[in-house]
Each structure stands twice: as C-alpha cells, then as structure tokens.
PDB file of C-alpha atoms in Angstrom:
ATOM      1  CA  UNK A   1      -0.086  -0.125   0.068  1.00 86.00           C
ATOM      2  CA  UNK A   2       1.478   3.408  -1.040  1.00 97.00           C
ATOM      3  CA  UNK A   3      -0.214   6.640  -0.591  1.00 98.00           C
ATOM      4  CA  UNK A   4       0.368  10.157  -0.545  1.00 97.00           C
ATOM      5  CA  UNK A   5      -1.634  13.113   0.461  1.00 98.00           C
ATOM      6  CA  UNK A   6      -1.128  16.557  -0.363  1.00 98.00           C
ATOM      7  CA  UNK A   7      -2.404  19.249   1.607  1.00 98.00           C
ATOM      8  CA  UNK A   8      -2.493  22.852   0.106  1.00 98.00           C
ATOM      9  CA  UNK A   9      -2.071  25.374   3.022  1.00 98.00           C
ATOM     10  CA  UNK A  10      -2.366  29.336   3.324  1.00 97.00           C
ATOM     11  CA  UNK A  11      -0.657  31.500   5.981  1.00 95.00           C
ATOM     12  CA  UNK A  12       2.321  33.442   6.519  1.00 92.00           C
ATOM     13  CA  UNK A  13       5.824  32.470   6.976  1.00 91.00           C
ATOM     14  CA  UNK A  14       5.434  28.749   5.551  1.00 96.00           C
ATOM     15  CA  UNK A  15       8.549  27.547   4.073  1.00 96.00           C
ATOM     16  CA  UNK A  16      10.322  24.087   4.137  1.00 97.00           C
ATOM     17  CA  UNK A  17      12.206  24.452   7.265  1.00 97.00           C
ATOM     18  CA  UNK A  18       8.751  24.074   9.057  1.00 97.00           C
ATOM     19  CA  UNK A  19       8.971  20.574   8.073  1.00 97.00           C
ATOM     20  CA  UNK A  20       9.807  19.412  11.815  1.00 96.00           C
ATOM     21  CA  UNK A  21       7.032  21.086  13.331  1.00 97.00           C
ATOM     22  CA  UNK A  22       4.526  19.772  10.959  1.00 97.00           C
ATOM     23  CA  UNK A  23       6.281  16.277  11.765  1.00 96.00           C
ATOM     24  CA  UNK A  24       5.399  17.088  15.382  1.00 95.00           C
ATOM     25  CA  UNK A  25       1.654  18.054  14.835  1.00 96.00           C
ATOM     26  CA  UNK A  26       1.390  14.764  12.959  1.00 96.00           C
ATOM     27  CA  UNK A  27       2.723  12.795  16.021  1.00 95.00           C
ATOM     28  CA  UNK A  28       0.317  14.489  18.214  1.00 94.00           C
ATOM     29  CA  UNK A  29      -2.497  13.562  16.403  1.00 94.00           C
ATOM     30  CA  UNK A  30      -2.171   9.877  15.519  1.00 93.00           C
ATOM     31  CA  UNK A  31      -2.135   6.715  18.011  1.00 92.00           C
ATOM     32  CA  UNK A  32       0.366   7.410  20.748  1.00 91.00           C
ATOM     33  CA  UNK A  33       1.941   4.027  20.907  1.00 89.00           C
ATOM     34  CA  UNK A  34       2.413   4.185  17.097  1.00 88.00           C
ATOM     35  CA  UNK A  35       4.130   7.717  17.092  1.00 89.00           C
ATOM     36  CA  UNK A  36       6.374   6.091  20.075  1.00 87.00           C
ATOM     37  CA  UNK A  37       7.279   3.626  17.822  1.00 82.00           C
ATOM     38  CA  UNK A  38       8.334   5.978  15.188  1.00 83.00           C
ATOM     39  CA  UNK A  39      10.246   7.801  17.594  1.00 77.00           C
ATOM     40  CA  UNK A  40      12.615   4.897  17.946  1.00 77.00           C
ATOM     41  CA  UNK A  41      13.336   3.810  14.322  1.00 79.00           C
ATOM     42  CA  UNK A  42      16.512   4.850  12.111  1.00 78.00           C
ATOM     43  CA  UNK A  43      13.863   4.849   9.029  1.00 85.00           C
ATOM     44  CA  UNK A  44       9.968   5.176   9.301  1.00 92.00           C
ATOM     45  CA  UNK A  45       7.369   4.036   6.777  1.00 96.00           C
ATOM     46  CA  UNK A  46       6.259   7.436   5.751  1.00 97.00           C
ATOM     47  CA  UNK A  47       7.579  11.046   4.753  1.00 97.00           C
ATOM     48  CA  UNK A  48       6.501  14.402   5.503  1.00 98.00           C
ATOM     49  CA  UNK A  49       7.667  17.620   4.158  1.00 98.00           C
ATOM     50  CA  UNK A  50       6.462  21.308   3.252  1.00 98.00           C
ATOM     51  CA  UNK A  51       7.113  22.286  -0.288  1.00 98.00           C
ATOM     52  CA  UNK A  52       6.204  25.230  -2.747  1.00 96.00           C
ATOM     53  CA  UNK A  53       4.931  24.946  -6.085  1.00 95.00           C
ATOM     54  CA  UNK A  54       3.632  27.556  -8.352  1.00 92.00           C
ATOM     55  CA  UNK A  55       3.424  30.082  -5.441  1.00 93.00           C
ATOM     56  CA  UNK A  56       1.353  27.496  -3.428  1.00 97.00           C
ATOM     57  CA  UNK A  57       2.382  25.707  -0.425  1.00 98.00           C
ATOM     58  CA  UNK A  58       1.556  22.235   0.271  1.00 98.00           C
ATOM     59  CA  UNK A  59       2.161  19.508   3.128  1.00 98.00           C
ATOM     60  CA  UNK A  60       2.925  16.310   1.571  1.00 98.00           C
ATOM     61  CA  UNK A  61       2.859  13.067   3.304  1.00 98.00           C
ATOM     62  CA  UNK A  62       3.503   9.661   1.922  1.00 98.00           C
ATOM     63  CA  UNK A  63       3.058   6.146   3.439  1.00 98.00           C
ATOM     64  CA  UNK A  64       4.590   2.909   2.003  1.00 97.00           C
ATOM     65  CA  UNK A  65       2.953   0.099   4.035  1.00 96.00           C
ATOM     66  CA  UNK A  66      -0.586  -0.512   5.166  1.00 95.00           C
ATOM     67  CA  UNK A  67       0.162   0.073   8.967  1.00 94.00           C
ATOM     68  CA  UNK A  68       1.340   3.524   8.264  1.00 95.00           C
ATOM     69  CA  UNK A  69      -1.517   4.227   5.925  1.00 96.00           C
ATOM     70  CA  UNK A  70      -4.189   3.210   8.387  1.00 95.00           C
ATOM     71  CA  UNK A  71      -2.509   5.218  11.315  1.00 94.00           C
ATOM     72  CA  UNK A  72      -1.619   8.343   9.138  1.00 96.00           C
ATOM     73  CA  UNK A  73      -3.621   8.685   5.993  1.00 96.00           C
ATOM     74  CA  UNK A  74      -6.836   7.387   7.230  1.00 96.00           C
ATOM     75  CA  UNK A  75      -6.641   9.310  10.268  1.00 94.00           C
ATOM     76  CA  UNK A  76      -6.449  12.321   8.031  1.00 95.00           C
ATOM     77  CA  UNK A  77      -9.154  11.424   5.753  1.00 93.00           C
ATOM     78  CA  UNK A  78     -11.488  10.904   8.427  1.00 93.00           C
ATOM     79  CA  UNK A  79     -10.740  13.854  10.408  1.00 92.00           C
ATOM     80  CA  UNK A  80      -9.077  16.502   8.034  1.00 96.00           C
ATOM     81  CA  UNK A  81      -8.987  19.780   9.965  1.00 95.00           C
ATOM     82  CA  UNK A  82     -10.047  23.324   8.693  1.00 97.00           C
ATOM     83  CA  UNK A  83      -6.521  24.572  10.223  1.00 97.00           C
ATOM     84  CA  UNK A  84      -3.348  23.019  10.999  1.00 97.00           C
ATOM     85  CA  UNK A  85      -2.122  24.591  14.419  1.00 97.00           C
ATOM     86  CA  UNK A  86       1.630  24.810  15.043  1.00 96.00           C
ATOM     87  CA  UNK A  87       1.856  25.040  18.651  1.00 93.00           C
ATOM     88  CA  UNK A  88       5.661  26.049  18.653  1.00 90.00           C
ATOM     89  CA  UNK A  89       5.088  28.942  16.421  1.00 92.00           C
ATOM     90  CA  UNK A  90       1.318  29.698  18.148  1.00 95.00           C
ATOM     91  CA  UNK A  91       0.076  29.965  14.388  1.00 96.00           C
ATOM     92  CA  UNK A  92      -2.468  28.119  12.417  1.00 97.00           C
ATOM     93  CA  UNK A  93      -2.425  27.409   8.498  1.00 98.00           C
ATOM     94  CA  UNK A  94      -5.528  27.161   6.529  1.00 98.00           C
ATOM     95  CA  UNK A  95      -6.339  24.098   4.776  1.00 98.00           C
ATOM     96  CA  UNK A  96      -7.508  25.162   1.258  1.00 98.00           C
ATOM     97  CA  UNK A  97      -7.822  21.423  -0.082  1.00 98.00           C
ATOM     98  CA  UNK A  98      -6.230  18.154  -0.344  1.00 97.00           C
ATOM     99  CA  UNK A  99      -6.021  15.079  -2.700  1.00 97.00           C
ATOM    100  CA  UNK A 100      -5.031  11.724  -2.195  1.00 97.00           C
ATOM    101  CA  UNK A 101      -3.422   9.260  -4.261  1.00 97.00           C
ATOM    102  CA  UNK A 102      -2.923   5.593  -3.776  1.00 97.00           C
ATOM    103  CA  UNK A 103      -0.681   3.021  -5.765  1.00 97.00           C
ATOM    104  CA  UNK A 104       1.285  -0.021  -4.970  1.00 97.00           C
ATOM    105  CA  UNK A 105       5.081  -1.220  -5.597  1.00 97.00           C
ATOM    106  CA  UNK A 106       3.620  -3.827  -7.846  1.00 96.00           C
ATOM    107  CA  UNK A 107       1.925  -1.163  -9.928  1.00 96.00           C
ATOM    108  CA  UNK A 108       4.999   0.890  -9.847  1.00 96.00           C
ATOM    109  CA  UNK A 109       7.202  -2.013 -10.930  1.00 94.00           C
ATOM    110  CA  UNK A 110       5.004  -2.885 -13.966  1.00 94.00           C
ATOM    111  CA  UNK A 111       4.267   0.849 -14.981  1.00 92.00           C
ATOM    112  CA  UNK A 112       4.816   1.970 -18.378  1.00 87.00           C
ATOM    113  CA  UNK A 113       5.861   5.557 -17.240  1.00 86.00           C
ATOM    114  CA  UNK A 114       9.572   6.234 -18.000  1.00 86.00           C
ATOM    115  CA  UNK A 115      11.065   8.502 -15.417  1.00 86.00           C
ATOM    116  CA  UNK A 116      14.485   9.868 -15.724  1.00 81.00           C
ATOM    117  CA  UNK A 117      14.356  13.373 -14.044  1.00 92.00           C
ATOM    118  CA  UNK A 118      14.064  13.721 -10.386  1.00 97.00           C
ATOM    119  CA  UNK A 119      13.016  16.905  -8.445  1.00 98.00           C
ATOM    120  CA  UNK A 120      14.455  17.206  -4.975  1.00 98.00           C
ATOM    121  CA  UNK A 121      11.398  19.644  -3.495  1.00 97.00           C
ATOM    122  CA  UNK A 122      13.534  19.786  -0.197  1.00 98.00           C
ATOM    123  CA  UNK A 123      17.073  20.005   0.781  1.00 98.00           C
ATOM    124  CA  UNK A 124      18.465  16.455   0.500  1.00 98.00           C
ATOM    125  CA  UNK A 125      21.599  14.852   2.134  1.00 97.00           C
ATOM    126  CA  UNK A 126      22.990  11.531   3.207  1.00 96.00           C
ATOM    127  CA  UNK A 127      26.027  11.016   5.382  1.00 91.00           C
ATOM    128  CA  UNK A 128      29.631   9.759   4.510  1.00 90.00           C
ATOM    129  CA  UNK A 129      32.299   9.365   6.863  1.00 88.00           C
ATOM    130  CA  UNK A 130      30.242  10.925   9.607  1.00 90.00           C
ATOM    131  CA  UNK A 131      29.661  14.074   7.212  1.00 92.00           C
ATOM    132  CA  UNK A 132      26.514  15.345   5.381  1.00 93.00           C
ATOM    133  CA  UNK A 133      26.993  15.483   1.765  1.00 94.00           C
ATOM    134  CA  UNK A 134      26.170  18.386  -0.596  1.00 95.00           C
ATOM    135  CA  UNK A 135      26.204  16.345  -3.692  1.00 96.00           C
ATOM    136  CA  UNK A 136      24.504  13.283  -4.561  1.00 96.00           C
ATOM    137  CA  UNK A 137      26.099   9.953  -4.498  1.00 96.00           C
ATOM    138  CA  UNK A 138      23.605   7.917  -6.707  1.00 95.00           C
ATOM    139  CA  UNK A 139      24.598   4.520  -5.206  1.00 96.00           C
ATOM    140  CA  UNK A 140      24.202   5.787  -1.879  1.00 96.00           C
ATOM    141  CA  UNK A 141      20.862   7.133  -2.306  1.00 97.00           C
ATOM    142  CA  UNK A 142      19.419   4.293  -4.310  1.00 97.00           C
ATOM    143  CA  UNK A 143      20.606   1.877  -2.028  1.00 97.00           C
ATOM    144  CA  UNK A 144      18.794   3.779   0.749  1.00 97.00           C
ATOM    145  CA  UNK A 145      15.522   3.555  -1.259  1.00 98.00           C
ATOM    146  CA  UNK A 146      16.118  -0.374  -1.335  1.00 98.00           C
ATOM    147  CA  UNK A 147      16.818  -0.424   2.239  1.00 96.00           C
ATOM    148  CA  UNK A 148      13.595   1.356   3.263  1.00 96.00           C
ATOM    149  CA  UNK A 149      11.482  -0.703   0.779  1.00 97.00           C
ATOM    150  CA  UNK A 150      12.925  -4.155   2.236  1.00 97.00           C
ATOM    151  CA  UNK A 151      12.722  -2.998   5.966  1.00 95.00           C
ATOM    152  CA  UNK A 152       8.890  -1.503   5.639  1.00 96.00           C
ATOM    153  CA  UNK A 153       7.143  -2.986   2.605  1.00 96.00           C
ATOM    154  CA  UNK A 154       4.392  -5.461   3.283  1.00 94.00           C
ATOM    155  CA  UNK A 155       4.571  -6.949  -0.145  1.00 93.00           C
ATOM    156  CA  UNK A 156       8.027  -6.800  -2.092  1.00 94.00           C
ATOM    157  CA  UNK A 157      11.591  -7.594  -1.085  1.00 96.00           C
ATOM    158  CA  UNK A 158      14.598  -6.536  -3.330  1.00 97.00           C
ATOM    159  CA  UNK A 159      17.114  -9.281  -2.200  1.00 94.00           C
ATOM    160  CA  UNK A 160      19.138 -10.035  -5.731  1.00 95.00           C
ATOM    161  CA  UNK A 161      22.455  -8.895  -4.405  1.00 95.00           C
ATOM    162  CA  UNK A 162      24.099  -9.426  -7.686  1.00 96.00           C
ATOM    163  CA  UNK A 163      21.449  -7.365  -9.619  1.00 95.00           C
ATOM    164  CA  UNK A 164      21.123  -4.438  -7.346  1.00 97.00           C
ATOM    165  CA  UNK A 165      25.083  -4.407  -7.325  1.00 97.00           C
ATOM    166  CA  UNK A 166      25.164  -4.053 -11.003  1.00 97.00           C
ATOM    167  CA  UNK A 167      22.372  -1.673 -10.959  1.00 96.00           C
ATOM    168  CA  UNK A 168      24.262   0.766  -8.576  1.00 96.00           C
ATOM    169  CA  UNK A 169      27.416   0.317 -10.498  1.00 96.00           C
ATOM    170  CA  UNK A 170      25.959   1.267 -13.902  1.00 96.00           C
ATOM    171  CA  UNK A 171      23.463   4.110 -13.004  1.00 96.00           C
ATOM    172  CA  UNK A 172      24.718   7.416 -13.409  1.00 96.00           C
ATOM    173  CA  UNK A 173      23.676  11.335 -13.444  1.00 96.00           C
ATOM    174  CA  UNK A 174      23.379  12.392 -17.037  1.00 96.00           C
ATOM    175  CA  UNK A 175      22.321  15.763 -16.280  1.00 97.00           C
ATOM    176  CA  UNK A 176      21.647  17.996 -12.972  1.00 97.00           C
ATOM    177  CA  UNK A 177      20.417  21.449 -11.864  1.00 98.00           C
ATOM    178  CA  UNK A 178      21.547  21.421  -8.244  1.00 98.00           C
ATOM    179  CA  UNK A 179      22.639  23.970  -5.860  1.00 97.00           C
ATOM    180  CA  UNK A 180      23.275  23.811  -1.904  1.00 97.00           C
ATOM    181  CA  UNK A 181      20.654  24.835   0.409  1.00 97.00           C
ATOM    182  CA  UNK A 182      20.431  24.762   4.349  1.00 97.00           C
ATOM    183  CA  UNK A 183      17.665  22.853   6.427  1.00 98.00           C
ATOM    184  CA  UNK A 184      17.072  24.428   9.671  1.00 96.00           C
ATOM    185  CA  UNK A 185      16.177  21.438  12.008  1.00 94.00           C
ATOM    186  CA  UNK A 186      15.352  22.465  15.373  1.00 85.00           C
ATOM    187  CA  UNK A 187      18.241  24.842  15.679  1.00 87.00           C
ATOM    188  CA  UNK A 188      20.608  22.647  13.758  1.00 94.00           C
ATOM    189  CA  UNK A 189      21.683  24.010  10.295  1.00 96.00           C
ATOM    190  CA  UNK A 190      22.041  21.075   7.809  1.00 97.00           C
ATOM    191  CA  UNK A 191      23.496  21.585   4.566  1.00 96.00           C
ATOM    192  CA  UNK A 192      22.051  19.507   1.613  1.00 97.00           C
ATOM    193  CA  UNK A 193      21.322  20.007  -2.072  1.00 98.00           C
ATOM    194  CA  UNK A 194      18.186  20.752  -3.780  1.00 98.00           C
ATOM    195  CA  UNK A 195      17.012  20.841  -7.606  1.00 98.00           C
ATOM    196  CA  UNK A 196      16.851  18.452 -10.434  1.00 98.00           C
ATOM    197  CA  UNK A 197      18.654  15.406 -11.458  1.00 97.00           C
ATOM    198  CA  UNK A 198      18.262  13.212 -14.479  1.00 97.00           C
ATOM    199  CA  UNK A 199      19.540   9.499 -14.215  1.00 96.00           C
ATOM    200  CA  UNK A 200      20.123   6.990 -16.566  1.00 95.00           C
ATOM    201  CA  UNK A 201      21.754   3.405 -16.772  1.00 95.00           C
ATOM    202  CA  UNK A 202      24.027   1.510 -18.823  1.00 91.00           C
ATOM    203  CA  UNK A 203      22.289  -1.723 -19.053  1.00 80.00           C
ATOM    204  CA  UNK A 204      19.745  -4.157 -20.459  1.00 88.00           C
ATOM    205  CA  UNK A 205      15.987  -3.835 -19.857  1.00 91.00           C
ATOM    206  CA  UNK A 206      15.817  -5.384 -16.564  1.00 92.00           C
ATOM    207  CA  UNK A 207      18.066  -2.843 -15.085  1.00 95.00           C
ATOM    208  CA  UNK A 208      16.393  -0.230 -16.820  1.00 94.00           C
ATOM    209  CA  UNK A 209      13.041  -1.349 -15.399  1.00 95.00           C
ATOM    210  CA  UNK A 210      14.557  -1.710 -11.712  1.00 96.00           C
ATOM    211  CA  UNK A 211      16.060   1.766 -11.939  1.00 96.00           C
ATOM    212  CA  UNK A 212      12.821   3.234 -13.142  1.00 96.00           C
ATOM    213  CA  UNK A 213      10.949   1.477 -10.218  1.00 97.00           C
ATOM    214  CA  UNK A 214      13.236   2.672  -7.852  1.00 97.00           C
ATOM    215  CA  UNK A 215      12.808   6.304  -9.125  1.00 97.00           C
ATOM    216  CA  UNK A 216       9.122   6.030  -8.861  1.00 97.00           C
ATOM    217  CA  UNK A 217       9.240   4.576  -5.397  1.00 98.00           C
ATOM    218  CA  UNK A 218      11.354   7.540  -4.072  1.00 98.00           C
ATOM    219  CA  UNK A 219       8.587   9.622  -4.191  1.00 97.00           C
ATOM    220  CA  UNK A 220       6.934   7.419  -1.347  1.00 98.00           C
ATOM    221  CA  UNK A 221      10.198   6.755   0.574  1.00 98.00           C
ATOM    222  CA  UNK A 222      12.067   9.980   0.097  1.00 98.00           C
ATOM    223  CA  UNK A 223      15.825  10.166  -0.764  1.00 98.00           C
ATOM    224  CA  UNK A 224      18.400  10.518   2.160  1.00 97.00           C
ATOM    225  CA  UNK A 225      18.132  11.322   5.562  1.00 95.00           C
ATOM    226  CA  UNK A 226      15.516  12.835   7.744  1.00 96.00           C
ATOM    227  CA  UNK A 227      12.650  12.431   5.279  1.00 97.00           C
ATOM    228  CA  UNK A 228      10.006  12.188   7.820  1.00 95.00           C
ATOM    229  CA  UNK A 229      11.341  15.512   9.469  1.00 96.00           C
ATOM    230  CA  UNK A 230      10.933  17.598   6.093  1.00 98.00           C
ATOM    231  CA  UNK A 231      14.338  16.671   4.262  1.00 98.00           C
ATOM    232  CA  UNK A 232      14.573  14.685   0.942  1.00 98.00           C
ATOM    233  CA  UNK A 233      11.087  15.186  -0.473  1.00 98.00           C
ATOM    234  CA  UNK A 234      10.736  14.043  -4.283  1.00 97.00           C
ATOM    235  CA  UNK A 235       8.748  14.811  -7.131  1.00 96.00           C
ATOM    236  CA  UNK A 236       8.919  12.704 -10.449  1.00 92.00           C
TER     237      UNK A 236
END
C-alpha cells in the first residue's frame, strides 16, 4: 500500500524549514503508541515535507506500508481539520484543499511511465564518513531506497544482490541542476542539495526497469536522511 496526501495550506511564513514542526503536529494527532514506535526507528514507513509549487504551499505526507497508511492517511481522511495549528509557532495555517493518491509497489514496478528526471523538493543529504554530503551519490541514495523498501514494505523484497550491485554500478547522473541549501532542523543547520537530476543507466531492459521502479518509489520513501522531518522530498 503506497499513498500520498498533498494538503494545500495558506498562512504567513510557510517554508520547508517548518517540516519538523508539521511532523510534530502529525505525531500529536495519531495513535500515541504508534507515534512512540516512530520515535525509535532509524527509518520510518512515511515521509513528510513542506514544499512550494507555483506560489502555493503544500504539506505532503507519504506512506509505504499498510500500517502507516491506516494510522496516518486514514486518520487524516476521517478528520481533516480546517486549520493546522503549530503550537511551537502559535500559528494556524488554513487547509485550502487536499488530494490523495494511492498505488502499490507492484503497480510501480509494472508501470509504463518512464522517469528520468527527479526533482528534489526539499534539501537532501546523506552521511559519508560522518559528514553530511552536499552532492548526490546515486549509489548511496538508491541503496537507501532499497533499504527502506526491504525494511518496511508489506509486499516486496529486493534481495538479488548481484542485480542490485550491477544496478548501482551502472547508474549515473546524466544531467543536473542542483544547488546547496540549508535546512534548519530544531536549531541545527544541515547543508544539503536541492534541484533536479536526470538519471540514466548503462544496462539491459531488466536494469532499466528496476531503476525506473526505484525512481518512482522514491516519491514515497524520500531520498537520503530525515525524510519524515522534512528533508529529501521527491517529485517525479
């Protein structure tokens, strides 16, 4: 079960740095035990970010297993508020509209939609040698998507190490338009990258299909670190 909900918001001072505050709001409005479970995970089966598109701001939440869908998406569907009140800022943001999209890993794998360009909606980073990186390593980012799928998916496991190794070796950035960007997380400044990148692969149809699947899946898993706190939001 894959789903994403995009909530259009209105209000002053909205920006992607508020991702962790909206994460806090979400945790306050779902089952307490499930929220505590998220707190102790290194990766979670959902993402959350604030992004801007055509002068409009959206809060996007994605889930990529059924439990997360039931606890988060269903909760919002059944009780979508007229306003989102962020206690830390003592500010309310109006909910203008929202839409929900649902699919599955199986549908993505069989999809005829060919995706090369990945848009990073919010600052993205990963750690290497203990340091946050400001330029993508495709091998590391795709490995992260695979790890999240294998850990949290109810229906699919990517376990052929030979094919995965070949995929990571042969995938490359064909073009990019990236810039460094700071993400402010509860007083900590995290430097990452934002923009677009076009991926390609030197391989047969099997590898191309797998790469396409991972790119499509990254919309739901996010890319890199702290994707439930507002970083690594992806649009295809």
